[in-house]
PDB file of C-alpha atoms in Angstrom:
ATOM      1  CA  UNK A   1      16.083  -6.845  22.892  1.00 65.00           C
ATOM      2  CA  UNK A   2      16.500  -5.748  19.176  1.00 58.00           C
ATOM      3  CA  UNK A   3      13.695  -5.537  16.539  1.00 68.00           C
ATOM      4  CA  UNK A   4      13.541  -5.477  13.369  1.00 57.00           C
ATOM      5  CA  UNK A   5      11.711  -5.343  10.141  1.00 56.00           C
ATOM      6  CA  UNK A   6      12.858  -5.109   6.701  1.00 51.00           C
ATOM      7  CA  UNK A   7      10.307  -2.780   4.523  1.00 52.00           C
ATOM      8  CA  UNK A   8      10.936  -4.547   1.352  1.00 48.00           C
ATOM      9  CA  UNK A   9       8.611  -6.531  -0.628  1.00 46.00           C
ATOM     10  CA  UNK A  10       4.878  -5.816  -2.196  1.00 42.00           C
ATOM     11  CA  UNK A  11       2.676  -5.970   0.609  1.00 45.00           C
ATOM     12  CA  UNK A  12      -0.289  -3.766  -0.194  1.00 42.00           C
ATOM     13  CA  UNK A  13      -0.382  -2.091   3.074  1.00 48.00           C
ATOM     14  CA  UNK A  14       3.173  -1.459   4.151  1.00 51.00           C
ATOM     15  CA  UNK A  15       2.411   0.258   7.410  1.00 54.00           C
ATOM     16  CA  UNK A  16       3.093  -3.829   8.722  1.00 54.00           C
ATOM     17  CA  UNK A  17       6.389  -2.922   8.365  1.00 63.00           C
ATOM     18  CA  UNK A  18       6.047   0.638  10.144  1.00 83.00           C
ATOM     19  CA  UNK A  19       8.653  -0.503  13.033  1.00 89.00           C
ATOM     20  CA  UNK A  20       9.181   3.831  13.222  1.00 92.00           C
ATOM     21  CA  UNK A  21       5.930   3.786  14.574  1.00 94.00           C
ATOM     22  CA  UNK A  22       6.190   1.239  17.230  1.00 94.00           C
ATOM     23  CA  UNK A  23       8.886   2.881  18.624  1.00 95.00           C
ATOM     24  CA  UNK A  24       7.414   6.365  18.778  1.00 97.00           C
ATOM     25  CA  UNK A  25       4.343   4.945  20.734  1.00 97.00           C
ATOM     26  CA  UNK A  26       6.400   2.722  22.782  1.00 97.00           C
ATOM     27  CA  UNK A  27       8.369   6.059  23.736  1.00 97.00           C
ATOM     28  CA  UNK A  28       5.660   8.701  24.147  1.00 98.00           C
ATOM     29  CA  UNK A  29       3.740   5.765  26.068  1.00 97.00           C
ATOM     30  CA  UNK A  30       6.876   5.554  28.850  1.00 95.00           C
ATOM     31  CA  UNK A  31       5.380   7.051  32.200  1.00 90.00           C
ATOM     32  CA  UNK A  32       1.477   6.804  31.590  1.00 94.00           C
ATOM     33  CA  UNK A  33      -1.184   4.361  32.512  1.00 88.00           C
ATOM     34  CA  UNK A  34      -0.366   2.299  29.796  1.00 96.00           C
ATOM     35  CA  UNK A  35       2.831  -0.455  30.570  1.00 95.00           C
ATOM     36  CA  UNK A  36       5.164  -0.234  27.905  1.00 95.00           C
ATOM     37  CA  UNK A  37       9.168  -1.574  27.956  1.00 94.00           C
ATOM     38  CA  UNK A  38      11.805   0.764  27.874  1.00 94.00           C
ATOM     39  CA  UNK A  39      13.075   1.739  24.892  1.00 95.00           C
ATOM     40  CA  UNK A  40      16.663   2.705  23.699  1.00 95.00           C
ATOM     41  CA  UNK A  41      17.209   3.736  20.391  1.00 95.00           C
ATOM     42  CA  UNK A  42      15.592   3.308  16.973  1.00 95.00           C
ATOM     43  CA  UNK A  43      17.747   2.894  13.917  1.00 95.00           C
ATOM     44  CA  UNK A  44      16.825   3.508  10.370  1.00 91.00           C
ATOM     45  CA  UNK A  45      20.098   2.297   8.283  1.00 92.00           C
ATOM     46  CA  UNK A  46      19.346  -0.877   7.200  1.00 89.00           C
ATOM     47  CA  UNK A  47      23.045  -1.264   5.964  1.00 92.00           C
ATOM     48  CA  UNK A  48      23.750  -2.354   9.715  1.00 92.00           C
ATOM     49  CA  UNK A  49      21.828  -4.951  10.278  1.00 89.00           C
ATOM     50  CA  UNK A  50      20.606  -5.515   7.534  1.00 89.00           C
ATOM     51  CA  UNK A  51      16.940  -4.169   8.407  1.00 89.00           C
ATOM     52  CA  UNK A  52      15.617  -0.875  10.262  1.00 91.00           C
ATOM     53  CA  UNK A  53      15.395  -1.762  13.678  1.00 93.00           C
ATOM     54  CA  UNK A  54      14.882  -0.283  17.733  1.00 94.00           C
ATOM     55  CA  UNK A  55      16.270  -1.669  20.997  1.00 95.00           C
ATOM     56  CA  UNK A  56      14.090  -2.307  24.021  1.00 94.00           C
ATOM     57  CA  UNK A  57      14.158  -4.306  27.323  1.00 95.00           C
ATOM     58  CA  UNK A  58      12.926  -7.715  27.205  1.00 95.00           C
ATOM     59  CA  UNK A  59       9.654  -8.171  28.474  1.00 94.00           C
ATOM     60  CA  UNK A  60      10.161 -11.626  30.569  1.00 95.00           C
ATOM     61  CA  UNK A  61       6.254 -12.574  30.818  1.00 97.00           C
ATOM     62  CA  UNK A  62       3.999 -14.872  29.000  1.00 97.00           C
ATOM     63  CA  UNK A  63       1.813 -15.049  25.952  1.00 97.00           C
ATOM     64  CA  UNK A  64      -1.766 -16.261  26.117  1.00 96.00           C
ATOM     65  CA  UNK A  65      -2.639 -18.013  22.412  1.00 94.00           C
ATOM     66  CA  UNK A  66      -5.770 -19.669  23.334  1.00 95.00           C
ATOM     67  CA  UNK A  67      -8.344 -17.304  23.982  1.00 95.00           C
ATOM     68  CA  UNK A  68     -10.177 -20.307  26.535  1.00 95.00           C
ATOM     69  CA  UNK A  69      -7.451 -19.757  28.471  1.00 96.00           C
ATOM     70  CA  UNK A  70      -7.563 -23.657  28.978  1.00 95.00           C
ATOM     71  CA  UNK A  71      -4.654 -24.089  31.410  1.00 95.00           C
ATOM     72  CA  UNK A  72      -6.354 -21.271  33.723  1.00 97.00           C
ATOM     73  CA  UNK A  73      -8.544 -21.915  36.715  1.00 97.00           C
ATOM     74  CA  UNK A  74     -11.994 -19.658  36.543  1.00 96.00           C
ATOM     75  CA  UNK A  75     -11.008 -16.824  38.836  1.00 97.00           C
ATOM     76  CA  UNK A  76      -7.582 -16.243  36.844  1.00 97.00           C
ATOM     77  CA  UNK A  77      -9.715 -16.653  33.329  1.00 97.00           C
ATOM     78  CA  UNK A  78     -12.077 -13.613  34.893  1.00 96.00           C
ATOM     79  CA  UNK A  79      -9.014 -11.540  36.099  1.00 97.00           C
ATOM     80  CA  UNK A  80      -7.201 -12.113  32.575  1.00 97.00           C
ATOM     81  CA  UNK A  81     -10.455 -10.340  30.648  1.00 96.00           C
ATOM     82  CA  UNK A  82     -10.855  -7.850  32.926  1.00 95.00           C
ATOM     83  CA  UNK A  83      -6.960  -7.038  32.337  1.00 96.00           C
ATOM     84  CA  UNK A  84      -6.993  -7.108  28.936  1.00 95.00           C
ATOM     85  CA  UNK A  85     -10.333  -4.875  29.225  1.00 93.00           C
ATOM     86  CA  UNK A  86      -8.266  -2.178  31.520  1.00 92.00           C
ATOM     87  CA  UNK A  87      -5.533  -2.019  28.957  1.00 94.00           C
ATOM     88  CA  UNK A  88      -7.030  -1.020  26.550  1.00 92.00           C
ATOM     89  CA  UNK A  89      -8.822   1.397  28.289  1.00 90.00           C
ATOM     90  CA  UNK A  90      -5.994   3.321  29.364  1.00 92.00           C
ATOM     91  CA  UNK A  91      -4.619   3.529  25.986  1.00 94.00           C
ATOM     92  CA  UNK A  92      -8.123   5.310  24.820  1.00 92.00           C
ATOM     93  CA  UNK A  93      -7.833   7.569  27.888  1.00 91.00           C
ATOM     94  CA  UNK A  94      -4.005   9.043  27.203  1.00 95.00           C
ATOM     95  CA  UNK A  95      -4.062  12.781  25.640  1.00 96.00           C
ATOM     96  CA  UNK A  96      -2.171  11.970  22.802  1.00 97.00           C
ATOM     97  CA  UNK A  97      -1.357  15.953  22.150  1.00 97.00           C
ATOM     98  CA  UNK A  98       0.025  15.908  25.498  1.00 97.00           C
ATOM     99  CA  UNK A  99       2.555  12.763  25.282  1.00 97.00           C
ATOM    100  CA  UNK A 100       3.489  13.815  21.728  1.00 97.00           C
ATOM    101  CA  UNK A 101       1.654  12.374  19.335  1.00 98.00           C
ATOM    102  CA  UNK A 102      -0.609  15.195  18.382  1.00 97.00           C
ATOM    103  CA  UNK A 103       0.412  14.392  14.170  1.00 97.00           C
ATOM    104  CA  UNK A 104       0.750  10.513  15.145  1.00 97.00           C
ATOM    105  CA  UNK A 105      -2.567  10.363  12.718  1.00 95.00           C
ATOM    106  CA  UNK A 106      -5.370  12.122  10.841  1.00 94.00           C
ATOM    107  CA  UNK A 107      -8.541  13.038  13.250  1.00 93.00           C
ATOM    108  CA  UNK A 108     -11.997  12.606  12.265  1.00 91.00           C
ATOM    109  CA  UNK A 109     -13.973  10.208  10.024  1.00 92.00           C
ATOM    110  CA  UNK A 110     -11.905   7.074  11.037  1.00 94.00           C
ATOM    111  CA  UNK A 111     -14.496   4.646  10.567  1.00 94.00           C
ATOM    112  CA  UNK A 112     -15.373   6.320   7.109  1.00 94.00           C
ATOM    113  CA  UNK A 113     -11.422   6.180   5.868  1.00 94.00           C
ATOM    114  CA  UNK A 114     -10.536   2.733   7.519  1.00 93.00           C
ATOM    115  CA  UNK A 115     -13.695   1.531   5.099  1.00 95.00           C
ATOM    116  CA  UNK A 116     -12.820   3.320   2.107  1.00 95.00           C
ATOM    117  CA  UNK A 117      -9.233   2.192   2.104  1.00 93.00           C
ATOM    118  CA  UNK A 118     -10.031  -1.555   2.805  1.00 92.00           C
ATOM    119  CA  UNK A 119     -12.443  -1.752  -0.086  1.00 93.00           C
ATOM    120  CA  UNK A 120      -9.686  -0.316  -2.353  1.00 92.00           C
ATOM    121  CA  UNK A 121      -7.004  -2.831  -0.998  1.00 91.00           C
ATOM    122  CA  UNK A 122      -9.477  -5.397  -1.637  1.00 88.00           C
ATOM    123  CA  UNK A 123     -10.483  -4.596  -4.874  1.00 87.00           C
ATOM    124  CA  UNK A 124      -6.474  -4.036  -6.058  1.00 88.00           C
ATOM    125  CA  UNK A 125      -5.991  -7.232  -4.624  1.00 86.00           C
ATOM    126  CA  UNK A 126      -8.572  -8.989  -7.097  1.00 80.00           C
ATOM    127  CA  UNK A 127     -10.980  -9.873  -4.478  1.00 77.00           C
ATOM    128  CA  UNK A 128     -14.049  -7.947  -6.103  1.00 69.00           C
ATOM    129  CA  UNK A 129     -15.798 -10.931  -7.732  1.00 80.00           C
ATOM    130  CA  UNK A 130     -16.696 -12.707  -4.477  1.00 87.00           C
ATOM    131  CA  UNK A 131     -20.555 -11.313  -3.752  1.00 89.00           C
ATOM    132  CA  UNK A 132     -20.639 -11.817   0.068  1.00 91.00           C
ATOM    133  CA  UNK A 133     -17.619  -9.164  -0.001  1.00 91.00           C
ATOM    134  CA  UNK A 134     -19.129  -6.697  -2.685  1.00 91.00           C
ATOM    135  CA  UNK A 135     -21.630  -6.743  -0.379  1.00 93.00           C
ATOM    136  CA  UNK A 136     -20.065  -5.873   2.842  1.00 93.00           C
ATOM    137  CA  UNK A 137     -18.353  -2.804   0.826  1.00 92.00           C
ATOM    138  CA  UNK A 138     -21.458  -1.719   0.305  1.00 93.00           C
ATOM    139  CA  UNK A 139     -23.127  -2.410   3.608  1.00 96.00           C
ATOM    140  CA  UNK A 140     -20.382  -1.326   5.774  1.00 95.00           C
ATOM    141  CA  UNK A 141     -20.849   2.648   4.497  1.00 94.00           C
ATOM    142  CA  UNK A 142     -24.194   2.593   5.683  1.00 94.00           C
ATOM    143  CA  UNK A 143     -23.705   1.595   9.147  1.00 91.00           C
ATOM    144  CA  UNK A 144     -20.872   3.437  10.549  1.00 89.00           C
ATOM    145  CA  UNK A 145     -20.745   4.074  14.410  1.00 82.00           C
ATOM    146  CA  UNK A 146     -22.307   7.395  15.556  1.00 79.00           C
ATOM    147  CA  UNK A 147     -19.803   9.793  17.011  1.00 78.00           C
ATOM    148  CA  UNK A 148     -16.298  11.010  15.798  1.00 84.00           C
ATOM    149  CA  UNK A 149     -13.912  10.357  19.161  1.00 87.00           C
ATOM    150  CA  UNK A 150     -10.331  10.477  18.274  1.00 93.00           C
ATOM    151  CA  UNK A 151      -8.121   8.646  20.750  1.00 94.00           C
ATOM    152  CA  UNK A 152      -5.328   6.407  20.099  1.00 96.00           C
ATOM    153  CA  UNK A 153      -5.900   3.149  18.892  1.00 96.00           C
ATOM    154  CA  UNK A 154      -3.450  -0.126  18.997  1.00 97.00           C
ATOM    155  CA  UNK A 155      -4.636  -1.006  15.723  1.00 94.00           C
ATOM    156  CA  UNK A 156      -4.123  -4.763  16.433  1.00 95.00           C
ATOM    157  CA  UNK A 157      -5.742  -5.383  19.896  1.00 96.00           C
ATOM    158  CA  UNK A 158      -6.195  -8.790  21.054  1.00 95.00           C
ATOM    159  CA  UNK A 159      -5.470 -11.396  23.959  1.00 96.00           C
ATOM    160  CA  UNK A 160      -2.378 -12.854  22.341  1.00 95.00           C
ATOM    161  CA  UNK A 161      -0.821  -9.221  21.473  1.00 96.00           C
ATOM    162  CA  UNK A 162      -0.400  -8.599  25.577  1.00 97.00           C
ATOM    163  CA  UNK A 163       2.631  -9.941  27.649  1.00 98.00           C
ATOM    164  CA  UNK A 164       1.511 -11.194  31.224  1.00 98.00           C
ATOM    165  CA  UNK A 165       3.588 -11.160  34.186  1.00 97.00           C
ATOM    166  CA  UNK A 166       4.899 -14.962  34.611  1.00 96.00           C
ATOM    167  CA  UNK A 167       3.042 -14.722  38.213  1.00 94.00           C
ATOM    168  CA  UNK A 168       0.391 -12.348  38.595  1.00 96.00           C
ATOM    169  CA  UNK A 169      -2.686 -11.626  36.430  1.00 96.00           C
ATOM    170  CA  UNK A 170      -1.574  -7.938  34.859  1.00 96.00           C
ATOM    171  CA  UNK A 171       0.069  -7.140  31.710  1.00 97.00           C
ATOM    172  CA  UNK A 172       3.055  -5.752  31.297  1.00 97.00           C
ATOM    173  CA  UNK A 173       3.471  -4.269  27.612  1.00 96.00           C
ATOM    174  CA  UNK A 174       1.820  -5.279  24.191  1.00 95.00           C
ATOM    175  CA  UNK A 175       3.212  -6.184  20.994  1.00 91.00           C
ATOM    176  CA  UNK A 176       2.654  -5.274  17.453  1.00 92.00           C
ATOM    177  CA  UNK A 177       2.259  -1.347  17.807  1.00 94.00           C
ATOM    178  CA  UNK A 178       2.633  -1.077  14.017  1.00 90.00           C
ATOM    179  CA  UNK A 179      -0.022  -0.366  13.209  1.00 93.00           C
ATOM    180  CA  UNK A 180      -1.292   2.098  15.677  1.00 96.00           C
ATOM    181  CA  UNK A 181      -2.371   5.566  15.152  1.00 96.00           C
ATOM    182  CA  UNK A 182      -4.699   8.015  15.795  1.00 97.00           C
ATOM    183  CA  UNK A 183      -8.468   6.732  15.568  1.00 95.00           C
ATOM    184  CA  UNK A 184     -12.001   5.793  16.839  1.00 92.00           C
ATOM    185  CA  UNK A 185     -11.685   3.844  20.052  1.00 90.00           C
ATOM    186  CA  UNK A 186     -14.529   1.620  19.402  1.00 89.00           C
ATOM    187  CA  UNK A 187     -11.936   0.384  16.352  1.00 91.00           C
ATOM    188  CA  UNK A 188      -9.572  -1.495  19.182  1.00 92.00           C
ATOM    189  CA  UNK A 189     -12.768  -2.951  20.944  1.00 89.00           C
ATOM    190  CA  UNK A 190     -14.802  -4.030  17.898  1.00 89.00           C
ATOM    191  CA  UNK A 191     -11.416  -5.754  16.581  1.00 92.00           C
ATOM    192  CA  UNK A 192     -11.165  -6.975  20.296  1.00 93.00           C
ATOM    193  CA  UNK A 193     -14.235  -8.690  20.172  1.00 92.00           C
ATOM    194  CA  UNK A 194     -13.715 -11.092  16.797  1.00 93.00           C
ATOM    195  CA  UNK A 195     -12.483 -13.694  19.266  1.00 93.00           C
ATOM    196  CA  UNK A 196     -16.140 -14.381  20.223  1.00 95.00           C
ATOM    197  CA  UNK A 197     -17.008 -14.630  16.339  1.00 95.00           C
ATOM    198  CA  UNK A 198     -14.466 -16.922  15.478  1.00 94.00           C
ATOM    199  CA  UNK A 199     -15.111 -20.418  15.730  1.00 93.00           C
ATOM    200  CA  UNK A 200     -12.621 -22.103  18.299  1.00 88.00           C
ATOM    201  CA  UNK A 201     -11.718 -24.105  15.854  1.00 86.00           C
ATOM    202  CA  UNK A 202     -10.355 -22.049  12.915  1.00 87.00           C
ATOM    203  CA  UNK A 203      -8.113 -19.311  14.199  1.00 83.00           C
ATOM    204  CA  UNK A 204      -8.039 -18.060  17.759  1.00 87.00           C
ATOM    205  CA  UNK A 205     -11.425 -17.653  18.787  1.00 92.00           C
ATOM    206  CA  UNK A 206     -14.415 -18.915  21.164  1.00 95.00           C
ATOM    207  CA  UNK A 207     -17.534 -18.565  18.992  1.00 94.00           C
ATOM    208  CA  UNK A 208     -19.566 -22.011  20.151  1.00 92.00           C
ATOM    209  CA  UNK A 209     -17.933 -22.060  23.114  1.00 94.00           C
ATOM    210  CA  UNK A 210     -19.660 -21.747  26.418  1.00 95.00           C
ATOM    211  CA  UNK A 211     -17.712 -19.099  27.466  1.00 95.00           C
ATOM    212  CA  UNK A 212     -20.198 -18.346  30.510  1.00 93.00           C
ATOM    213  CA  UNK A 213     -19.079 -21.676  32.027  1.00 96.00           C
ATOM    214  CA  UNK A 214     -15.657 -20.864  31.937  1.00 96.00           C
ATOM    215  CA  UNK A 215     -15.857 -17.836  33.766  1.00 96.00           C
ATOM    216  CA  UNK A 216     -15.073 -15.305  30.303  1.00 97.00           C
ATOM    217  CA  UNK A 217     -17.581 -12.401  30.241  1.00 95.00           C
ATOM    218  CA  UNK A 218     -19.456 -12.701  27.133  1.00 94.00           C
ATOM    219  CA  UNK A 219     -19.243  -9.873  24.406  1.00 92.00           C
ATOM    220  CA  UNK A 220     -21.726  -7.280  25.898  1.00 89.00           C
ATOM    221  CA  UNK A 221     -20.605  -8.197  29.337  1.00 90.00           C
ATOM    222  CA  UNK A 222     -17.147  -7.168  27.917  1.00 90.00           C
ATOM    223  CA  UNK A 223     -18.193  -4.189  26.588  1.00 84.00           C
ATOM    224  CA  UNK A 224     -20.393  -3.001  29.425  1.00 81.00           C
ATOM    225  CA  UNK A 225     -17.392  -3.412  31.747  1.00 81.00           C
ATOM    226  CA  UNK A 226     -15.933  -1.095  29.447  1.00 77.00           C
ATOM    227  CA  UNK A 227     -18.730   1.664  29.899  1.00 74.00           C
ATOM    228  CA  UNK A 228     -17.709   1.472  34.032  1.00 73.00           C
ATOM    229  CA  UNK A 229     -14.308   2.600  33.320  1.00 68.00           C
ATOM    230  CA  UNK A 230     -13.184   6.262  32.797  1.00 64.00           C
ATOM    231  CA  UNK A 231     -12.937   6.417  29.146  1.00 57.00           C
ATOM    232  CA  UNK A 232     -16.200   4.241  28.525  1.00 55.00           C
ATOM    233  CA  UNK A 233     -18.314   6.598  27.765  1.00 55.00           C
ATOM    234  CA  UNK A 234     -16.662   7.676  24.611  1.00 52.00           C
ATOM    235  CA  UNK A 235     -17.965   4.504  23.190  1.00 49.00           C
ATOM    236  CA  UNK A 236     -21.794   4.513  23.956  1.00 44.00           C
ATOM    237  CA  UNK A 237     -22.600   4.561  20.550  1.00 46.00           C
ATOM    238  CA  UNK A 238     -21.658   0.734  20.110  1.00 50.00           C
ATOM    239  CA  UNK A 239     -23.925  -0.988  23.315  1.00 49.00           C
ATOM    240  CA  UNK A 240     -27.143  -0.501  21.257  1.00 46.00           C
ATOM    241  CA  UNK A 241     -25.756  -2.671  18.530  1.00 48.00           C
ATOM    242  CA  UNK A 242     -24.582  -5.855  20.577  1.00 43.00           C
TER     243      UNK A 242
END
């Protein structure tokens, strides 16, 4: 399977593009708790295809869009969080330094730099006259997590970003490694958990829902399943605030 991504255009934040990236993580990943495809080559002349691309093996599983997993019986809907819970908890538990990735990212102060760089995009973007966001710039300074783990992060970490084996309940790989890098691993769980905020209506999500019913763990039940798994209690700092 080829992929590919041209860089050009004016996109404000152009690691979306960073295809480099995904295939350094997808390599260094190869051979740890985390499944990842196999990956071949990655190729930086766009003059061959016309983009910068890498070659991996296809993963042959499925996607899961709806985060109600409506075509899922209960006990398959439990095992599919619980998956997606382990995943990501593997990730946060890899020693980057020892798979490579030691300069994959700056260390320290995530929370503080992912902040200050979103309220710049948003302001160069013209977005500054709208007073509910003025005032999230403000109060998200005020209220970062405590603690300064480094681990690394997917960067985009939700249901739909994980291939599932066409038969049993376990994922096989995930998609859009762009814009991983080095980072606070409460980052990939607190992104992880907008799918309960979002009304299951507007885009992907399962606010109003009565997810209980259904057999999904709700957020903190999420998140304390997360404390019972080796790399859990790097994110202690978060349960207090649920």
């Amino acid at each position: 399977m080829c992929c590919g991504r041209s860089r050009r255009g004016s996109c404000l934040n152009r690691r979306i593009h960073a295809i480099d990236r995904e295939y350094r993580i997808i390599s260094a990943l190869s051979g740890t708790g985390v499944p990842v495809p196999r990956v071949y080559l990655y190729c930086e002349d766009q003059a061959i295809a016309g983009a910068e691309f890498y070659i991996m093996d296809f993963l042959d599983g499925r996607v899961l869009v709806d985060p109600s997993l409506p075509n899922l019986d209960r006990d398959q809907r439990a095992s599919i969080y619980a998956e997606m819970n382990r995943f990501v908890a593997e990730l946060h538990q890899v020693d980057y330094k020892t798979v490579g990735l030691g300069d994959y990212g700056r260390t320290g102060s995530y929370f503080a730099r992912q902040i200050a760089r979103w309220t710049r995009q948003a302001r160069d973007s013209g977005m500054e006259d709208i007073p509910a966001l003025e005032a999230l710039m403000e109060w998200l300074p005020e209220h970062v997590p405590p603690g300064d783990e480094t681990s690394l992060v997917h960067g985009d970490y939700r249901l739909d970003n994980l291939v599932f084996d066409k038969k049993e309940l376990r994922a096989i790989g995930a998609l859009d490694w762009e814009l991983s890098t080095l980072g606070h691993p409460l980052a990939d769980f607190s992104y992880n958990c907008l799918g309960w905020h979002i009304p299951a209506a507007l885009w992907r999500g399962m606010a109003g829902l009565d997810v209980v019913s259904l057999s999904i763990p709700d957020e903190k039940s999420y998140y304390v399943n997360t404390l019972r798994r080796p790399a859990g209690e790097r994110s202690l700092g978060l349960l207090s605030r649920l």
